[in-house]
C-alpha cells in the first residue's frame, strides 16, 4: 500500500538547522508531487511548498522562501525538508503529503515529525 | 491568497445526529478544487473529499461534500463515535494552497 514514513522527532536550539526525511513506498515516487505542511501545537495546518521528485523543481509558499529547502533522492524514494535559522515559533509537527501533478489534494500523509526549537 | 473560513468553530452533537460543516472562501475556488480532511488527536490528517464532492477511497458514504464558487459544505449524515474529530477544508485552485482553521466536532 502507499505509505509515507517520516524520520523521528528532533530537538534543536534557536539558530540551528534541521533536516526531516519522508520515505515513500508502494508507488512510483517520481510520478507524484510531494508537499510539506506544518502544524504548530494546538493550531491548524499550513502549506509550506512542494517538490516535483521527477525534476527536482520546487514551489515554496512566500512565507518560507529563503529558509526552507526541499530536496529529494529519487534513488531511495525519499524527500527531504531542511529548515534553517530555526526560531522557537518553528516548533511544530511537519508532515509530508503526496499529490498528483496538477491536482493538489493530499493523500496520503506521513505520520508527522515533531521539531522542537528550544534553548 | 484565498482565505478559507470554517464555521462553526465547534459543533457539539450526539452519535446518530447529522453534522453540517461550512467552508467559505474569500474568492471563488476555481474548478471546485476543494478538499476536506479529518484529523484525530495525535494523528495525521486523512483525506475525505476532493473536487468538492468526490469521496476518497475507503471513505464511508455517510460523508458527503457539496458546493461551488465560494461556499462549500461537508455533511456527515449520521455521526458514528469515530467521527468526532477536527475537520479542515483546503483549496488547491490557486497557489498558495490554503486551509481553513478547522471545525471541531465534539460529543454532546
PDB file of C-alpha atoms in Angstrom:
ATOM      1  CA  UNK A   1       0.000   0.000   0.000  1.00  0.00           C
ATOM      2  CA  UNK A   2       1.010   3.611  -0.468  1.00  0.00           C
ATOM      3  CA  UNK A   3       2.919   4.780   2.580  1.00  0.00           C
ATOM      4  CA  UNK A   4       4.992   7.773   3.668  1.00  0.00           C
ATOM      5  CA  UNK A   5       7.286   7.221   6.638  1.00  0.00           C
ATOM      6  CA  UNK A   6       8.996  10.209   8.222  1.00  0.00           C
ATOM      7  CA  UNK A   7      12.091  10.500  10.379  1.00  0.00           C
ATOM      8  CA  UNK A   8      11.894  10.843  14.128  1.00  0.00           C
ATOM      9  CA  UNK A   9      11.426  13.797  16.426  1.00  0.00           C
ATOM     10  CA  UNK A  10      14.147  16.435  16.691  1.00  0.00           C
ATOM     11  CA  UNK A  11      15.139  18.950  19.350  1.00  0.00           C
ATOM     12  CA  UNK A  12      17.148  21.921  18.129  1.00  0.00           C
ATOM     13  CA  UNK A  13      18.475  25.167  19.568  1.00  0.00           C
ATOM     14  CA  UNK A  14      17.486  28.531  18.075  1.00  0.00           C
ATOM     15  CA  UNK A  15      19.576  29.366  15.030  1.00  0.00           C
ATOM     16  CA  UNK A  16      20.254  25.724  14.190  1.00  0.00           C
ATOM     17  CA  UNK A  17      19.135  23.758  11.132  1.00  0.00           C
ATOM     18  CA  UNK A  18      17.211  20.520  10.829  1.00  0.00           C
ATOM     19  CA  UNK A  19      16.565  18.063   8.007  1.00  0.00           C
ATOM     20  CA  UNK A  20      13.450  15.882   8.024  1.00  0.00           C
ATOM     21  CA  UNK A  21      13.060  12.906   5.704  1.00  0.00           C
ATOM     22  CA  UNK A  22       9.999  11.279   4.152  1.00  0.00           C
ATOM     23  CA  UNK A  23      10.407   7.832   2.608  1.00  0.00           C
ATOM     24  CA  UNK A  24       7.779   6.782   0.091  1.00  0.00           C
ATOM     25  CA  UNK A  25       6.764   3.238  -0.765  1.00  0.00           C
ATOM     26  CA  UNK A  26       4.012   1.466  -2.685  1.00  0.00           C
ATOM     27  CA  UNK A  27       4.009   3.740  -5.729  1.00  0.00           C
ATOM     28  CA  UNK A  28       6.277   5.350  -8.341  1.00  0.00           C
ATOM     29  CA  UNK A  29       7.998   8.106  -6.373  1.00  0.00           C
ATOM     30  CA  UNK A  30       8.694  10.280  -9.424  1.00  0.00           C
ATOM     31  CA  UNK A  31       5.095  10.172 -10.610  1.00  0.00           C
ATOM     32  CA  UNK A  32       3.625  12.366  -7.870  1.00  0.00           C
ATOM     33  CA  UNK A  33       4.459  15.651  -6.168  1.00  0.00           C
ATOM     34  CA  UNK A  34       5.468  15.784  -2.515  1.00  0.00           C
ATOM     35  CA  UNK A  35       4.258  18.584  -0.275  1.00  0.00           C
ATOM     36  CA  UNK A  36       5.202  19.703   3.214  1.00  0.00           C
ATOM     37  CA  UNK A  37       2.635  21.008   5.679  1.00  0.00           C
ATOM     38  CA  UNK A  38       3.263  22.175   9.218  1.00  0.00           C
ATOM     39  CA  UNK A  39       1.083  22.324  12.290  1.00  0.00           C
ATOM     40  CA  UNK A  40       2.110  24.329  15.334  1.00  0.00           C
ATOM     41  CA  UNK A  41       0.934  22.980  18.715  1.00  0.00           C
ATOM     42  CA  UNK A  42      -2.841  23.305  19.009  1.00  0.00           C
ATOM     43  CA  UNK A  43      -3.046  25.142  15.692  1.00  0.00           C
ATOM     44  CA  UNK A  44      -4.234  24.488  12.153  1.00  0.00           C
ATOM     45  CA  UNK A  45      -2.481  23.323   9.010  1.00  0.00           C
ATOM     46  CA  UNK A  46      -0.121  25.490   6.967  1.00  0.00           C
ATOM     47  CA  UNK A  47       1.108  24.564   3.485  1.00  0.00           C
ATOM     48  CA  UNK A  48       4.850  25.150   3.030  1.00  0.00           C
ATOM     49  CA  UNK A  49       5.549  24.089  -0.543  1.00  0.00           C
ATOM     50  CA  UNK A  50       6.050  21.203  -2.933  1.00  0.00           C
ATOM     51  CA  UNK A  51       8.787  19.391  -4.776  1.00  0.00           C
ATOM     52  CA  UNK A  52       8.469  17.550  -8.069  1.00  0.00           C
ATOM     53  CA  UNK A  53      10.504  14.394  -7.391  1.00  0.00           C
ATOM     54  CA  UNK A  54      10.979  13.827 -11.116  1.00  0.00           C
ATOM     55  CA  UNK A  55      12.632  17.133 -11.983  1.00  0.00           C
ATOM     56  CA  UNK A  56      13.593  18.422  -8.544  1.00  0.00           C
ATOM     57  CA  UNK A  57      11.615  21.586  -9.220  1.00  0.00           C
ATOM     58  CA  UNK A  58      10.135  23.326  -6.198  1.00  0.00           C
ATOM     59  CA  UNK A  59       7.458  25.852  -5.296  1.00  0.00           C
ATOM     60  CA  UNK A  60       7.574  27.423  -1.842  1.00  0.00           C
ATOM     61  CA  UNK A  61       4.934  29.477  -0.100  1.00  0.00           C
ATOM     62  CA  UNK A  62       6.225  33.029   0.132  1.00  0.00           C
ATOM     63  CA  UNK A  63       6.479  32.867   3.932  1.00  0.00           C
ATOM     64  CA  UNK A  64       9.017  30.032   3.706  1.00  0.00           C
ATOM     65  CA  UNK A  65      11.155  31.255   0.840  1.00  0.00           C
ATOM     66  CA  UNK A  66      14.795  31.719   1.751  1.00  0.00           C
ATOM     67  CA  UNK A  67      14.946  29.497   4.805  1.00  0.00           C
ATOM     68  CA  UNK A  68      13.256  26.280   3.690  1.00  0.00           C
ATOM     69  CA  UNK A  69      14.784  23.855   1.188  1.00  0.00           C
ATOM     70  CA  UNK A  70      13.023  20.847  -0.276  1.00  0.00           C
ATOM     71  CA  UNK A  71      15.098  18.174  -1.981  1.00  0.00           C
ATOM     72  CA  UNK A  72      14.777  14.555  -2.965  1.00  0.00           C
ATOM     73  CA  UNK A  73      16.819  11.434  -3.645  1.00  0.00           C
ATOM     74  CA  UNK A  74      14.821   9.524  -6.221  1.00  0.00           C
ATOM     75  CA  UNK A  75      17.143   6.518  -5.982  1.00  0.00           C
ATOM     76  CA  UNK A  76      15.807   5.806  -2.490  1.00  0.00           C
ATOM     77  CA  UNK A  77      12.312   7.332  -2.934  1.00  0.00           C
ATOM     78  CA  UNK A  78      12.904   9.897  -0.218  1.00  0.00           C
ATOM     79  CA  UNK A  79      12.018  13.563   0.054  1.00  0.00           C
ATOM     80  CA  UNK A  80      13.672  15.967   2.462  1.00  0.00           C
ATOM     81  CA  UNK A  81      12.712  19.201   4.182  1.00  0.00           C
ATOM     82  CA  UNK A  82      15.521  21.346   5.546  1.00  0.00           C
ATOM     83  CA  UNK A  83      14.786  24.282   7.828  1.00  0.00           C
ATOM     84  CA  UNK A  84      17.488  26.788   8.683  1.00  0.00           C
ATOM     85  CA  UNK A  85      17.847  29.575  11.270  1.00  0.00           C
ATOM     86  CA  UNK A  86      15.241  27.946  13.471  1.00  0.00           C
ATOM     87  CA  UNK A  87      13.217  30.048  15.890  1.00  0.00           C
ATOM     88  CA  UNK A  88      11.063  28.978  18.806  1.00  0.00           C
ATOM     89  CA  UNK A  89       7.883  29.570  16.805  1.00  0.00           C
ATOM     90  CA  UNK A  90       9.058  26.981  14.256  1.00  0.00           C
ATOM     91  CA  UNK A  91       8.208  24.370  16.859  1.00  0.00           C
ATOM     92  CA  UNK A  92       5.632  22.255  15.071  1.00  0.00           C
ATOM     93  CA  UNK A  93       4.774  18.904  13.576  1.00  0.00           C
ATOM     94  CA  UNK A  94       5.950  18.767   9.976  1.00  0.00           C
ATOM     95  CA  UNK A  95       4.060  16.467   7.593  1.00  0.00           C
ATOM     96  CA  UNK A  96       4.886  15.280   4.120  1.00  0.00           C
ATOM     97  CA  UNK A  97       1.940  14.509   1.859  1.00  0.00           C
ATOM     98  CA  UNK A  98       1.610  13.273  -1.718  1.00  0.00           C
ATOM     99  CA  UNK A  99      -0.396  14.855  -4.507  1.00  0.00           C
ATOM    100  CA  UNK A 100      -0.961  14.298  -8.182  1.00  0.00           C
ATOM    101  CA  UNK A 101       0.938  16.546 -10.566  1.00  0.00           C
ATOM    102  CA  UNK A 102      -1.859  19.006 -11.310  1.00  0.00           C
ATOM    103  CA  UNK A 103      -4.419  18.202  -8.618  1.00  0.00           C
ATOM    104  CA  UNK A 104      -3.031  19.167  -5.263  1.00  0.00           C
ATOM    105  CA  UNK A 105      -5.159  17.402  -2.751  1.00  0.00           C
ATOM    106  CA  UNK A 106      -3.070  15.498  -0.241  1.00  0.00           C
ATOM    107  CA  UNK A 107      -3.264  11.750   0.102  1.00  0.00           C
ATOM    108  CA  UNK A 108      -1.704  10.044   1.909  1.00  0.00           C
ATOM    109  CA  UNK A 109       0.151  11.921   4.639  1.00  0.00           C
ATOM    110  CA  UNK A 110       3.224  10.897   6.563  1.00  0.00           C
ATOM    111  CA  UNK A 111       2.883  10.329  10.279  1.00  0.00           C
ATOM    112  CA  UNK A 112       4.485  13.675  11.075  1.00  0.00           C
ATOM    113  CA  UNK A 113       7.790  14.753  12.612  1.00  0.00           C
ATOM    114  CA  UNK A 114       7.827  16.939  15.706  1.00  0.00           C
ATOM    115  CA  UNK A 115      10.546  19.560  15.599  1.00  0.00           C
ATOM    116  CA  UNK A 116      11.056  21.340  18.922  1.00  0.00           C
ATOM    117  CA  UNK A 117      13.135  24.519  18.986  1.00  0.00           C
ATOM    118  CA  UNK A 118      14.246  25.398  22.481  1.00  0.00           C
ATOM    119  CA  UNK A 119      17.277  26.847  24.161  1.00  0.00           C
TER     120      UNK A 119
ATOM    121  CA  UNK B   1      -4.116  34.265  -1.292  1.00  0.00           C
ATOM    122  CA  UNK B   2      -7.506  32.639  -0.807  1.00  0.00           C
ATOM    123  CA  UNK B   3      -8.633  32.718   2.823  1.00  0.00           C
ATOM    124  CA  UNK B   4     -10.918  29.886   3.922  1.00  0.00           C
ATOM    125  CA  UNK B   5     -13.220  30.489   6.877  1.00  0.00           C
ATOM    126  CA  UNK B   6     -14.823  27.457   8.515  1.00  0.00           C
ATOM    127  CA  UNK B   7     -17.904  27.557  10.690  1.00  0.00           C
ATOM    128  CA  UNK B   8     -18.824  26.801  13.309  1.00  0.00           C
ATOM    129  CA  UNK B   9     -15.602  26.567  15.281  1.00  0.00           C
ATOM    130  CA  UNK B  10     -17.033  23.782  17.403  1.00  0.00           C
ATOM    131  CA  UNK B  11     -20.051  21.575  16.791  1.00  0.00           C
ATOM    132  CA  UNK B  12     -21.473  19.665  19.767  1.00  0.00           C
ATOM    133  CA  UNK B  13     -23.613  16.740  18.640  1.00  0.00           C
ATOM    134  CA  UNK B  14     -24.660  13.263  19.722  1.00  0.00           C
ATOM    135  CA  UNK B  15     -23.922   9.997  17.886  1.00  0.00           C
ATOM    136  CA  UNK B  16     -26.530   9.410  15.203  1.00  0.00           C
ATOM    137  CA  UNK B  17     -27.094  13.124  14.574  1.00  0.00           C
ATOM    138  CA  UNK B  18     -26.370  14.944  11.331  1.00  0.00           C
ATOM    139  CA  UNK B  19     -23.354  17.270  11.122  1.00  0.00           C
ATOM    140  CA  UNK B  20     -23.142  20.155   8.676  1.00  0.00           C
ATOM    141  CA  UNK B  21     -19.795  21.955   8.367  1.00  0.00           C
ATOM    142  CA  UNK B  22     -19.276  25.092   6.316  1.00  0.00           C
ATOM    143  CA  UNK B  23     -16.218  26.402   4.462  1.00  0.00           C
ATOM    144  CA  UNK B  24     -16.381  29.839   2.863  1.00  0.00           C
ATOM    145  CA  UNK B  25     -13.683  31.184   0.548  1.00  0.00           C
ATOM    146  CA  UNK B  26     -12.616  34.830   0.207  1.00  0.00           C
ATOM    147  CA  UNK B  27     -12.750  34.431  -3.581  1.00  0.00           C
ATOM    148  CA  UNK B  28     -14.059  31.818  -5.961  1.00  0.00           C
ATOM    149  CA  UNK B  29     -12.269  28.459  -5.859  1.00  0.00           C
ATOM    150  CA  UNK B  30     -11.576  27.520  -9.449  1.00  0.00           C
ATOM    151  CA  UNK B  31     -12.972  24.237 -10.774  1.00  0.00           C
ATOM    152  CA  UNK B  32     -14.276  23.390  -7.303  1.00  0.00           C
ATOM    153  CA  UNK B  33     -10.758  22.435  -6.279  1.00  0.00           C
ATOM    154  CA  UNK B  34     -11.671  21.967  -2.631  1.00  0.00           C
ATOM    155  CA  UNK B  35     -10.814  19.076  -0.313  1.00  0.00           C
ATOM    156  CA  UNK B  36     -11.868  18.049   3.192  1.00  0.00           C
ATOM    157  CA  UNK B  37      -9.706  16.269   5.768  1.00  0.00           C
ATOM    158  CA  UNK B  38     -10.358  14.634   9.115  1.00  0.00           C
ATOM    159  CA  UNK B  39      -7.767  14.822  11.868  1.00  0.00           C
ATOM    160  CA  UNK B  40      -7.975  12.889  15.108  1.00  0.00           C
ATOM    161  CA  UNK B  41      -5.902  13.812  18.141  1.00  0.00           C
ATOM    162  CA  UNK B  42      -2.236  12.902  17.653  1.00  0.00           C
ATOM    163  CA  UNK B  43      -2.752  11.645  14.106  1.00  0.00           C
ATOM    164  CA  UNK B  44      -2.035  12.932  10.635  1.00  0.00           C
ATOM    165  CA  UNK B  45      -4.925  14.337   8.607  1.00  0.00           C
ATOM    166  CA  UNK B  46      -6.864  11.923   6.392  1.00  0.00           C
ATOM    167  CA  UNK B  47      -8.387  12.861   3.046  1.00  0.00           C
ATOM    168  CA  UNK B  48     -12.172  12.562   2.980  1.00  0.00           C
ATOM    169  CA  UNK B  49     -13.357  14.549  -0.048  1.00  0.00           C
ATOM    170  CA  UNK B  50     -11.674  16.069  -3.116  1.00  0.00           C
ATOM    171  CA  UNK B  51     -13.086  18.063  -6.014  1.00  0.00           C
ATOM    172  CA  UNK B  52     -15.690  19.390  -3.561  1.00  0.00           C
ATOM    173  CA  UNK B  53     -17.850  16.260  -3.760  1.00  0.00           C
ATOM    174  CA  UNK B  54     -15.809  13.138  -4.612  1.00  0.00           C
ATOM    175  CA  UNK B  55     -15.217  10.718  -1.759  1.00  0.00           C
ATOM    176  CA  UNK B  56     -11.698   9.414  -1.337  1.00  0.00           C
ATOM    177  CA  UNK B  57     -11.026   5.694  -1.433  1.00  0.00           C
ATOM    178  CA  UNK B  58     -12.403   3.874   1.573  1.00  0.00           C
ATOM    179  CA  UNK B  59     -14.419   6.792   2.944  1.00  0.00           C
ATOM    180  CA  UNK B  60     -17.919   5.766   4.131  1.00  0.00           C
ATOM    181  CA  UNK B  61     -20.880   7.171   2.219  1.00  0.00           C
ATOM    182  CA  UNK B  62     -22.179   8.967   5.317  1.00  0.00           C
ATOM    183  CA  UNK B  63     -19.596  11.632   4.378  1.00  0.00           C
ATOM    184  CA  UNK B  64     -20.619  13.909   1.524  1.00  0.00           C
ATOM    185  CA  UNK B  65     -19.360  17.190   0.128  1.00  0.00           C
ATOM    186  CA  UNK B  66     -21.129  19.857  -1.871  1.00  0.00           C
ATOM    187  CA  UNK B  67     -20.783  23.422  -3.050  1.00  0.00           C
ATOM    188  CA  UNK B  68     -19.034  25.553  -5.611  1.00  0.00           C
ATOM    189  CA  UNK B  69     -17.621  29.038  -6.036  1.00  0.00           C
ATOM    190  CA  UNK B  70     -17.120  30.386  -2.526  1.00  0.00           C
ATOM    191  CA  UNK B  71     -19.421  28.200  -0.422  1.00  0.00           C
ATOM    192  CA  UNK B  72     -18.758  24.562   0.394  1.00  0.00           C
ATOM    193  CA  UNK B  73     -20.283  22.092   2.837  1.00  0.00           C
ATOM    194  CA  UNK B  74     -19.227  18.809   4.401  1.00  0.00           C
ATOM    195  CA  UNK B  75     -22.126  16.721   5.698  1.00  0.00           C
ATOM    196  CA  UNK B  76     -21.904  13.681   7.937  1.00  0.00           C
ATOM    197  CA  UNK B  77     -25.338  12.092   7.701  1.00  0.00           C
ATOM    198  CA  UNK B  78     -25.248  10.099  10.958  1.00  0.00           C
ATOM    199  CA  UNK B  79     -22.364  10.583  13.329  1.00  0.00           C
ATOM    200  CA  UNK B  80     -20.515   7.471  14.421  1.00  0.00           C
ATOM    201  CA  UNK B  81     -18.306   7.509  17.556  1.00  0.00           C
ATOM    202  CA  UNK B  82     -15.165   7.502  15.389  1.00  0.00           C
ATOM    203  CA  UNK B  83     -16.277  10.679  13.556  1.00  0.00           C
ATOM    204  CA  UNK B  84     -15.627  13.003  16.483  1.00  0.00           C
ATOM    205  CA  UNK B  85     -12.533  14.867  15.319  1.00  0.00           C
ATOM    206  CA  UNK B  86     -11.354  18.110  13.730  1.00  0.00           C
ATOM    207  CA  UNK B  87     -12.209  18.754  10.077  1.00  0.00           C
ATOM    208  CA  UNK B  88     -10.285  21.027   7.711  1.00  0.00           C
ATOM    209  CA  UNK B  89     -11.101  22.294   4.253  1.00  0.00           C
ATOM    210  CA  UNK B  90      -8.307  23.067   1.779  1.00  0.00           C
ATOM    211  CA  UNK B  91      -8.352  24.805  -1.589  1.00  0.00           C
ATOM    212  CA  UNK B  92      -5.961  23.821  -4.356  1.00  0.00           C
ATOM    213  CA  UNK B  93      -7.285  26.004  -7.139  1.00  0.00           C
ATOM    214  CA  UNK B  94      -4.902  28.884  -6.587  1.00  0.00           C
ATOM    215  CA  UNK B  95      -1.384  28.848  -5.167  1.00  0.00           C
ATOM    216  CA  UNK B  96      -0.590  29.137  -2.322  1.00  0.00           C
ATOM    217  CA  UNK B  97      -2.797  26.243  -1.290  1.00  0.00           C
ATOM    218  CA  UNK B  98      -4.590  27.200   1.910  1.00  0.00           C
ATOM    219  CA  UNK B  99      -6.514  25.523   4.707  1.00  0.00           C
ATOM    220  CA  UNK B 100      -9.409  26.643   6.833  1.00  0.00           C
ATOM    221  CA  UNK B 101      -8.844  26.963  10.569  1.00  0.00           C
ATOM    222  CA  UNK B 102     -10.820  23.797  11.310  1.00  0.00           C
ATOM    223  CA  UNK B 103     -14.128  22.753  12.854  1.00  0.00           C
ATOM    224  CA  UNK B 104     -14.081  20.528  15.900  1.00  0.00           C
ATOM    225  CA  UNK B 105     -16.936  18.026  16.106  1.00  0.00           C
ATOM    226  CA  UNK B 106     -17.315  17.008  19.746  1.00  0.00           C
ATOM    227  CA  UNK B 107     -19.611  14.690  21.636  1.00  0.00           C
ATOM    228  CA  UNK B 108     -22.507  16.499  23.265  1.00  0.00           C
TER     229      UNK B 108
END
